[in-house]
Amino acid sequence: MSQFDAIVIGGGVNGLVAGTLLSRHGKNVCIIEKSNRFGGMASYSVDGGPTLAHSLYNLSPRALSDIGIDPQHPVLSGKPVSTVSLSEDGRHIVFNSEGVFWSEGAKHPESDAWSDLTKQLITYGGLLRQLAEASPPGGQKAILSRGGLNEFLRLAKLGRGLKKLGKSEMRRFLQVVLSNVYDIVLDDLSEGPVAGMLAADAIWGSATGPRSPGTVFNLIYRLGHGGNITQPAGGMSALTDLMVEAAQKAGCVLMPETKVSRIMLHDDTVSGVATNDGRTLTAPIVLSNLAPRLTSRMTGPSAFDIETMRRVRSIRALGTAAKVNLRLKDDAALPGLPSELAHERLIYAPSVEYVEAAFNPAKYRQMSKAPVIEAFKMQTADGANWLSTIVQYASSDIEGGWTQTAKEQLAQITVETLSHALPGLSDQISGKQVITPDQIEGATGAPGGHWHHAEMSLDQLLTLRPANGMARYSMGPKGLFQCGAATHPGGDVMGLAGRNAALAALEARP
Ligand SMILES: Cc1cc2nc3c(=O)[nH]c(=O)nc-3n(C[C@H](O)[C@H](O)[C@H](O)COP(=O)(O)OP(=O)(O)OC[C@H]3O[C@@H](n4cnc5c(N)ncnc54)[C@H](O)[C@@H]3O)c2cc1C
């Protein structure tokens, strides 16, 4: 069968959610994925090692239930993990829903200040979530249309939420949301690891440091689903397998190992896609899980006006996060870390200044020699034990390119940095995998291997995401929609971009 109601190019988390939701609305849908497994960045791994993404904090229960997955499914019902800020003096700091504690159990003196600040940011995150669960406001819909009315009601609800905050809190929200995390965090906390942990959570995957404008928005975005961090039982691929199952159950046709080479147009309207192996599939709706630049390459530039092409080319996406997977010799506790903390989320970000200094080399196309690191100890399906780490900043445009020597240097820096707090770690390591942003780009197509396909900066958010005039998922020719992380509300293993795009497509072509 080569005739569909809708075709989704790319089977990342957002492509899977978009295709499944359209199928559940009665459309005959095909999801085409170039690699041999679905899930995109979320489940990408090398030789069965740990996946790129390794934790859930922003997965949308709404996107899940819209595609028929129970948000309480056993794969998703893991207990929240604590965050541990690793310290050189062995007094690690543990953050959880009860507050902040020294690793030996005593309450940290900044616990109350940290709890107050994070509670406030989580409240703001709830407000942003209301914006995230629909197209950005400001469309051209007539107020008396169903879409116009829905938008009006949603904005009214958001307005009520803001009003409920009270006058001074609302003023603070508006002041805070556009600020840099450096100032906001150090207003309430003293410089050190407690503040450093929040600064780190504001910059993962982005080409910004704590002093960059808008970094508080990124922190709030991350806290939009309440701030708990979990890991899917069976790893991230267990979650993407669940999504594949939901797509199949909804009736989607799944086409792995098939690369789309061209989006076909007829009279400025989408008519289908052509694949690398010479097949043609037709559909009046095509959703692209890829970044806008790749999508526009598939249609050819003549499908867009000059201004749109200029805006697409100007979208910023400098990937800054690499993955360094350290294979451990056995399942013993990590040196210097109490065994009960071994399976929590480990962070190396001793201060806000440290995070800012780690960003500086990225501005000059150098890798950070003292990076910010997030690590999880985990086991892969083959029984191997790993310390799976995300290393920030290792930018995609590094001077000289990501040669084997550069990769080895990054692995060495990662081990040396972690060894400040986990002395003797290098003796526990039996192998290393380094996955750099250019490799992530090669595997998934994400420009610069960028976590969110496009930088989450104030000029690329909400009605400006991915670019001015393209915020409501449709792009250029009639029937063409964007559904990936580059669109509102952005990336993470979340699913809302795919969900919102599918709803926009349904609304445009009922
Ligand atoms: C190092 C790293 C660590 C991360 N860790 C986390 C984490 O712990 N938690 C979290 O929530 N988020 C994390 N993220 C971010 C998260 O993984 C992404 O934001 C999210 O998965 C993006 O999903 P997507 O569906 O929009 O795009 P993608 O996952 O990029 O999917 C795009 C899909 O399109 C396919 N494709 C590309 N070209 C074609 C073509 N021509 N034809 C057919 N198919 C094609 C690709 O193979 C891919 O499957 C991380 C990102 C990185 C880089």
XYZ file of C-alpha atoms and ligand atoms in Angstrom:
563
model
C 0.000 0.000 0.000
C 1.510 3.386 -0.914
C -1.443 5.725 -0.459
C -1.974 7.269 2.970
C -3.939 10.068 4.632
C -0.756 11.239 6.363
C 2.948 10.422 6.249
C 5.337 11.168 9.120
C 9.017 11.543 8.177
C 11.102 10.318 11.115
C 10.164 8.040 13.980
C 11.643 9.911 16.935
C 9.497 10.363 20.051
C 7.665 13.278 18.422
C 7.154 11.495 15.086
C 5.739 8.447 16.899
C 3.368 10.573 18.994
C 2.210 12.592 15.952
C 1.589 9.513 13.787
C -0.193 7.568 16.532
C -2.466 10.455 17.426
C -3.449 10.947 13.760
C -4.167 7.210 13.472
C -6.318 7.322 16.575
C -8.300 10.058 14.837
C -9.084 7.701 11.962
C -6.288 8.657 9.573
C -4.405 6.051 7.590
C -0.828 6.871 8.638
C 2.659 5.742 7.708
C 5.730 6.586 9.844
C 8.989 6.355 7.909
C 12.233 6.009 9.885
C 15.687 5.885 8.324
C 17.339 3.787 11.021
C 16.547 0.232 12.036
C 14.971 1.315 15.314
C 12.391 3.923 16.248
C 12.851 6.468 19.048
C 15.445 8.806 17.493
C 17.763 10.538 19.938
C 15.938 9.133 22.929
C 16.906 5.536 22.143
C 20.042 5.991 20.019
C 22.938 3.878 21.272
C 26.187 2.450 19.941
C 26.804 -1.329 20.098
C 24.078 -1.872 22.702
C 25.624 0.692 25.102
C 23.583 3.244 27.074
C 21.125 5.383 25.108
C 21.729 9.116 24.536
C 18.833 10.169 26.757
C 18.837 8.485 30.139
C 16.247 10.166 32.344
C 12.665 11.430 32.242
C 11.600 14.726 33.774
C 9.476 16.313 31.091
C 7.513 13.417 29.579
C 3.986 14.691 29.032
C 1.209 12.546 30.574
C -1.170 14.292 28.173
C 0.829 13.234 25.100
C 0.998 9.684 26.495
C -2.708 9.330 27.191
C -3.569 10.878 23.812
C -1.741 7.985 22.149
C -3.265 5.349 24.422
C -0.384 4.846 26.876
C -1.294 4.878 30.537
C 1.069 7.383 32.233
C 1.147 4.890 35.143
C 2.296 2.016 32.908
C 4.827 -0.209 34.761
C 7.617 1.002 32.417
C 6.939 4.523 33.678
C 6.133 3.998 37.324
C 9.702 4.024 38.673
C 10.358 5.862 41.910
C 11.791 9.392 41.428
C 15.573 9.464 41.754
C 17.412 11.970 43.924
C 20.089 14.236 42.518
C 23.530 14.029 44.100
C 25.942 16.904 43.672
C 29.378 15.310 43.788
C 31.911 16.982 46.014
C 35.711 16.764 46.132
C 35.751 16.519 49.927
C 33.467 13.486 49.907
C 30.580 15.392 51.529
C 28.194 14.967 48.617
C 24.891 16.828 48.630
C 21.588 15.050 48.058
C 18.522 16.843 46.628
C 15.079 15.247 46.835
C 11.449 16.208 47.427
C 12.148 16.577 51.170
C 14.911 19.139 50.684
C 18.712 19.179 50.599
C 20.880 16.898 52.744
C 24.521 16.062 53.273
C 25.265 12.523 52.101
C 25.621 11.405 55.741
C 21.986 12.416 56.341
C 22.037 15.826 58.096
C 19.977 18.639 56.654
C 21.952 21.115 54.542
C 21.837 24.741 55.788
C 20.489 25.892 52.380
C 17.724 23.280 52.290
C 14.836 25.665 53.021
C 16.049 28.347 50.610
C 16.485 25.721 47.859
C 13.034 24.224 48.528
C 11.367 27.661 48.449
C 13.065 28.601 45.188
C 12.366 25.297 43.421
C 8.732 25.291 44.633
C 8.315 28.727 43.107
C 9.945 27.669 39.826
C 7.756 24.537 39.701
C 4.634 26.727 40.094
C 5.842 28.841 37.166
C 6.583 25.625 35.261
C 2.940 24.628 35.664
C 1.922 27.893 33.982
C 4.342 27.331 31.106
C 2.990 23.789 30.723
C -0.416 25.249 29.884
C 1.275 27.081 27.008
C 3.228 23.961 26.047
C 0.109 21.831 25.641
C -1.128 23.736 22.584
C 0.120 25.761 19.648
C 1.672 29.025 20.789
C -0.870 31.820 21.226
C -1.408 34.547 18.696
C -2.823 32.674 15.701
C -5.046 34.180 13.083
C -8.102 32.114 14.028
C -11.489 33.814 14.209
C -12.619 33.822 17.822
C -15.919 32.170 16.856
C -14.218 29.166 15.245
C -13.680 26.069 17.422
C -9.893 26.604 17.361
C -10.248 30.311 18.170
C -12.543 29.583 21.097
C -10.217 26.894 22.462
C -7.299 29.293 22.284
C -9.285 31.987 24.020
C -10.292 29.583 26.835
C -6.717 28.380 27.248
C -5.382 31.906 27.514
C -8.173 32.783 29.960
C -7.122 29.758 32.073
C -3.511 30.889 31.948
C -4.613 34.405 32.921
C -6.550 32.948 35.894
C -3.427 30.942 36.866
C -1.324 34.105 36.757
C -3.948 36.027 38.719
C -4.040 33.308 41.381
C -0.339 33.935 41.981
C -1.205 37.335 43.424
C 0.094 40.710 42.307
C 3.639 40.613 43.669
C 4.194 36.971 42.693
C 2.907 37.687 39.179
C 5.351 40.579 38.909
C 8.138 38.271 40.080
C 7.114 35.632 37.498
C 7.336 38.144 34.665
C 10.664 39.413 35.961
C 12.135 35.947 36.561
C 11.058 34.158 33.389
C 13.232 36.307 31.113
C 16.251 36.513 33.419
C 19.517 34.653 33.546
C 19.831 31.818 36.015
C 23.061 33.239 37.492
C 21.283 36.256 39.019
C 18.104 34.494 40.091
C 19.811 31.579 41.794
C 22.434 33.696 43.540
C 19.728 36.061 44.823
C 18.450 33.268 47.074
C 21.386 30.873 47.511
C 25.053 31.308 48.262
C 27.614 30.445 45.589
C 28.481 26.725 45.744
C 27.148 23.288 44.816
C 23.477 23.899 45.735
C 23.294 26.888 43.390
C 25.588 25.089 40.900
C 23.128 22.223 40.571
C 20.302 24.595 39.548
C 22.624 26.405 37.128
C 23.516 23.071 35.504
C 19.843 22.177 35.097
C 19.322 25.426 33.186
C 21.914 24.722 30.480
C 21.801 21.029 29.422
C 21.997 20.755 25.647
C 22.113 24.469 25.020
C 24.792 26.888 23.851
C 24.352 29.126 26.863
C 25.983 29.633 30.237
C 24.264 30.667 33.477
C 24.820 34.352 32.667
C 23.072 34.066 29.275
C 19.638 35.706 29.078
C 16.628 33.395 29.201
C 18.330 30.559 31.086
C 15.703 30.744 33.846
C 13.110 29.967 31.174
C 15.046 26.767 30.359
C 15.108 25.779 34.023
C 11.377 26.434 34.375
C 10.706 24.514 31.122
C 12.516 21.537 32.634
C 10.347 21.762 35.760
C 7.082 21.967 33.788
C 6.006 18.480 34.792
C 6.640 18.871 38.517
C 10.403 18.422 38.830
C 10.536 14.657 39.489
C 13.235 12.714 37.658
C 12.681 9.046 36.842
C 14.171 6.362 34.647
C 11.968 4.019 32.613
C 12.090 0.399 33.798
C 14.143 -1.359 31.110
C 15.785 1.878 29.974
C 14.790 4.522 27.469
C 14.306 1.954 24.682
C 11.594 0.290 26.789
C 9.677 3.579 26.588
C 10.213 4.012 22.847
C 9.211 0.339 22.334
C 5.990 1.141 24.210
C 5.405 4.042 21.824
C 6.022 1.790 18.816
C 3.491 -0.675 20.251
C 0.949 2.153 20.664
C 1.531 3.229 17.033
C 0.990 -0.330 15.787
C -2.107 -0.737 17.948
C -3.526 2.480 16.502
C -2.992 1.060 13.004
C 0.065 3.024 11.838
C 2.174 1.441 9.129
C 5.781 1.547 10.379
C 8.603 1.632 7.839
C 12.038 1.307 9.449
C 15.302 1.437 7.468
C 13.716 3.725 4.883
C 15.095 7.173 4.250
C 12.889 9.886 2.805
C 14.794 11.769 0.124
C 12.164 14.178 -1.172
C 8.827 15.710 -0.255
C 6.688 15.854 -3.374
C 4.552 18.859 -4.223
C 1.822 19.564 -6.707
C 0.525 23.118 -7.179
C 2.059 24.316 -3.893
C 0.392 21.460 -2.044
C 2.036 18.397 -0.552
C 1.339 15.191 -2.459
C 3.618 12.637 -0.745
C 7.239 11.581 -0.356
C 9.909 9.731 -2.302
C 12.287 7.366 -0.547
C 15.950 6.567 -1.173
C 15.087 3.080 -2.407
C 12.990 4.553 -5.221
C 9.501 4.226 -3.736
C 6.799 6.873 -3.907
C 4.173 7.184 -1.197
C 1.294 9.606 -1.562
C -0.604 11.577 1.099
C -2.215 15.012 1.353
C -0.548 15.581 4.749
C 3.170 15.204 5.503
C 4.595 15.832 8.975
C 8.338 16.179 9.342
C 10.065 15.118 12.573
C 13.237 16.756 11.218
C 14.531 20.254 11.755
C 13.148 22.890 9.339
C 16.425 23.170 7.389
C 16.321 19.466 6.477
C 12.614 19.628 5.716
C 13.136 22.551 3.344
C 15.966 20.664 1.621
C 13.503 17.862 0.912
C 10.964 20.132 -0.741
C 13.583 22.278 -2.487
C 13.851 26.015 -1.783
C 11.264 27.002 -4.420
C 8.504 25.781 -2.061
C 9.154 28.754 0.245
C 9.353 32.484 -0.188
C 12.773 34.111 0.149
C 12.091 35.506 3.630
C 11.010 32.089 4.970
C 14.176 30.484 3.558
C 16.298 33.212 5.143
C 14.646 32.584 8.505
C 15.045 28.810 8.208
C 18.768 29.213 7.432
C 19.184 31.539 10.418
C 17.818 29.084 13.019
C 20.615 28.549 15.564
C 21.466 24.974 16.561
C 24.928 24.540 18.020
C 24.939 21.155 19.742
C 26.916 21.275 22.990
C 26.240 17.948 24.729
C 28.241 14.779 24.169
C 27.704 11.361 25.646
C 30.607 9.545 27.288
C 29.716 6.036 28.431
C 32.215 4.512 30.850
C 32.054 0.737 31.047
C 32.665 -0.449 34.594
C 34.526 -3.592 35.536
C 31.827 -4.787 37.918
C 28.663 -3.730 39.707
C 30.485 -2.483 42.810
C 29.620 0.929 44.288
C 31.448 3.870 42.763
C 34.582 4.804 44.734
C 33.950 7.656 47.157
C 30.155 7.358 46.930
C 28.018 5.609 49.589
C 26.445 2.543 47.936
C 22.881 3.755 48.654
C 23.546 6.741 46.365
C 25.080 4.763 43.499
C 21.867 4.638 41.451
C 20.832 8.261 41.900
C 21.443 11.040 39.392
C 24.991 12.312 39.850
C 25.942 15.863 38.913
C 29.347 17.519 38.775
C 28.703 21.276 38.958
C 30.432 22.583 42.105
C 29.297 26.195 41.640
C 27.505 28.594 39.288
C 30.878 30.138 38.347
C 32.170 26.642 37.492
C 29.253 26.149 35.064
C 29.878 29.575 33.488
C 33.621 28.836 33.162
C 32.809 25.469 31.558
C 30.813 27.339 28.893
C 33.593 29.824 28.016
C 35.701 27.491 25.778
C 32.582 26.647 23.723
C 32.449 30.292 22.618
C 35.890 29.783 21.009
C 35.205 26.343 19.466
C 37.177 24.539 22.197
C 36.025 21.658 24.403
C 35.696 22.409 28.077
C 38.622 21.074 30.122
C 36.461 21.197 33.258
C 32.984 20.239 32.032
C 29.596 19.984 33.714
C 28.578 16.332 33.923
C 25.418 14.338 34.619
C 25.907 10.616 35.267
C 23.811 7.528 35.971
C 25.139 4.123 36.929
C 23.199 1.586 34.936
C 23.149 -1.848 33.384
C 22.449 -2.602 29.716
C 20.483 -5.622 28.443
C 23.705 -7.652 27.996
C 24.456 -7.327 31.738
C 27.280 -4.787 31.254
C 27.614 -2.070 33.913
C 28.126 1.519 32.868
C 28.476 5.020 34.133
C 26.433 6.775 31.463
C 27.379 10.463 31.325
C 26.233 13.599 29.522
C 29.163 15.991 29.124
C 28.563 19.665 28.639
C 30.220 21.599 26.844
C 31.540 19.651 23.875
C 30.297 21.667 20.948
C 29.594 20.422 17.454
C 31.809 23.044 15.786
C 34.980 22.225 17.695
C 38.157 23.545 16.061
C 39.868 20.778 14.101
C 36.751 18.578 14.205
C 35.926 15.553 16.358
C 38.978 13.453 15.461
C 39.772 10.224 17.306
C 42.339 12.187 19.341
C 39.727 14.807 20.305
C 37.317 12.057 21.345
C 39.953 10.354 23.482
C 40.753 13.706 25.075
C 37.065 14.228 25.920
C 36.869 10.765 27.515
C 40.001 11.491 29.556
C 38.663 14.889 30.699
C 35.394 13.237 31.739
C 37.149 10.596 33.844
C 39.551 13.158 35.378
C 36.700 15.529 36.249
C 34.599 12.824 37.888
C 37.682 11.480 39.684
C 37.906 14.721 41.717
C 34.840 13.419 43.558
C 35.118 9.688 42.827
C 38.839 8.999 43.428
C 39.961 5.732 41.892
C 37.223 5.770 39.241
C 39.722 5.170 36.417
C 40.679 1.801 37.989
C 37.032 0.708 37.674
C 36.778 1.421 33.938
C 37.199 -1.322 31.347
C 36.043 0.547 28.213
C 34.740 3.880 26.908
C 32.267 5.058 24.299
C 32.331 8.675 23.153
C 29.342 9.969 21.165
C 29.976 13.503 19.932
C 27.439 16.032 18.594
C 28.556 15.495 14.967
C 27.918 11.760 15.419
C 24.465 12.527 16.855
C 23.780 14.700 13.801
C 24.912 11.888 11.496
C 22.676 9.363 13.259
C 19.496 11.392 13.712
C 19.780 14.387 11.387
C 19.419 16.854 14.308
C 21.396 19.943 13.183
C 24.648 20.151 15.147
C 23.399 17.125 17.125
C 21.394 19.699 19.077
C 19.358 18.324 22.019
C 16.329 20.447 20.974
C 17.044 20.551 17.183
C 17.124 24.365 17.606
C 18.464 26.469 20.461
C 15.924 27.217 23.234
C 16.666 30.934 23.384
C 14.333 33.881 23.818
C 14.412 34.636 20.080
C 13.467 31.006 19.241
C 10.683 30.286 21.735
C 6.871 30.293 21.762
C 5.565 32.274 18.771
C 9.138 32.544 17.458
C 9.820 28.786 17.489
C 11.376 27.541 15.261
C 11.288 30.962 13.582
C 9.008 33.903 13.110
C 5.977 32.960 10.986
C 6.408 29.187 11.490
C 5.194 28.780 15.055
C 1.996 26.913 14.408
C 3.499 23.764 12.894
C 2.510 24.381 9.269
C 5.333 25.440 7.011
C 5.267 26.555 3.385
C 3.201 24.370 1.061
C -0.336 23.350 2.041
C -0.359 20.058 3.926
C 3.251 20.304 5.221
C 3.757 20.326 9.007
C 6.752 20.296 11.334
C 6.416 17.993 14.358
C 9.925 17.701 15.869
C 11.793 19.220 18.794
C 12.556 22.401 16.822
C 8.880 23.354 17.124
C 6.976 24.630 20.164
C 7.377 23.762 23.019
C 10.810 22.217 22.246
C 12.719 19.019 22.877
C 13.366 16.536 25.693
C 11.663 13.172 25.804
C 8.324 14.904 26.079
C 6.078 14.295 23.049
C 4.183 17.591 23.112
C 5.633 18.964 19.847
C 4.406 15.829 18.036
C 1.024 15.927 19.744
C 0.412 19.617 19.050
C 1.515 19.258 15.419
C -0.868 16.342 14.838
C -3.746 18.367 16.314
C -2.807 21.317 14.071
C -2.802 18.998 11.028
C -6.210 17.587 12.002
C -7.604 21.064 12.409
C -6.258 22.214 9.047
C -7.447 19.118 7.127
C -10.387 17.621 9.050
C 23.384 13.723 24.501
C 21.886 13.935 24.696
C 21.292 13.493 25.871
C 19.923 13.709 26.088
N 19.372 13.279 27.263
C 18.064 13.499 27.506
C 17.472 13.007 28.706
O 18.130 12.363 29.542
N 16.147 13.250 28.900
C 15.393 13.941 27.990
O 14.193 14.148 28.253
N 15.929 14.393 26.835
C 17.233 14.169 26.557
N 17.776 14.580 25.369
C 16.907 15.274 24.384
C 15.898 14.346 23.690
O 16.460 13.079 23.444
C 15.430 14.988 22.366
O 15.066 16.350 22.564
C 14.203 14.277 21.785
O 14.377 12.870 21.833
C 13.960 14.756 20.349
O 12.919 13.989 19.777
P 12.375 14.227 18.303
O 11.389 13.143 18.037
O 11.879 15.611 18.136
O 13.627 14.117 17.316
P 14.678 12.948 17.037
O 14.800 12.071 18.200
O 15.911 13.619 16.530
O 14.010 12.106 15.852
C 14.164 12.388 14.481
C 14.037 11.056 13.747
O 14.023 11.278 12.321
C 14.788 10.251 11.700
N 15.204 10.727 10.371
C 16.121 11.698 10.101
N 16.204 11.895 8.760
C 15.314 11.033 8.177
C 14.931 10.764 6.820
N 15.472 11.434 5.793
N 14.001 9.815 6.601
C 13.436 9.123 7.625
N 13.768 9.335 8.930
C 14.680 10.287 9.195
C 15.940 10.045 12.668
O 16.589 8.814 12.457
C 15.216 10.129 14.009
O 14.726 8.883 14.428
C 19.129 14.361 25.097
C 19.727 14.783 23.909
C 21.096 14.572 23.694
C 21.710 15.032 22.405
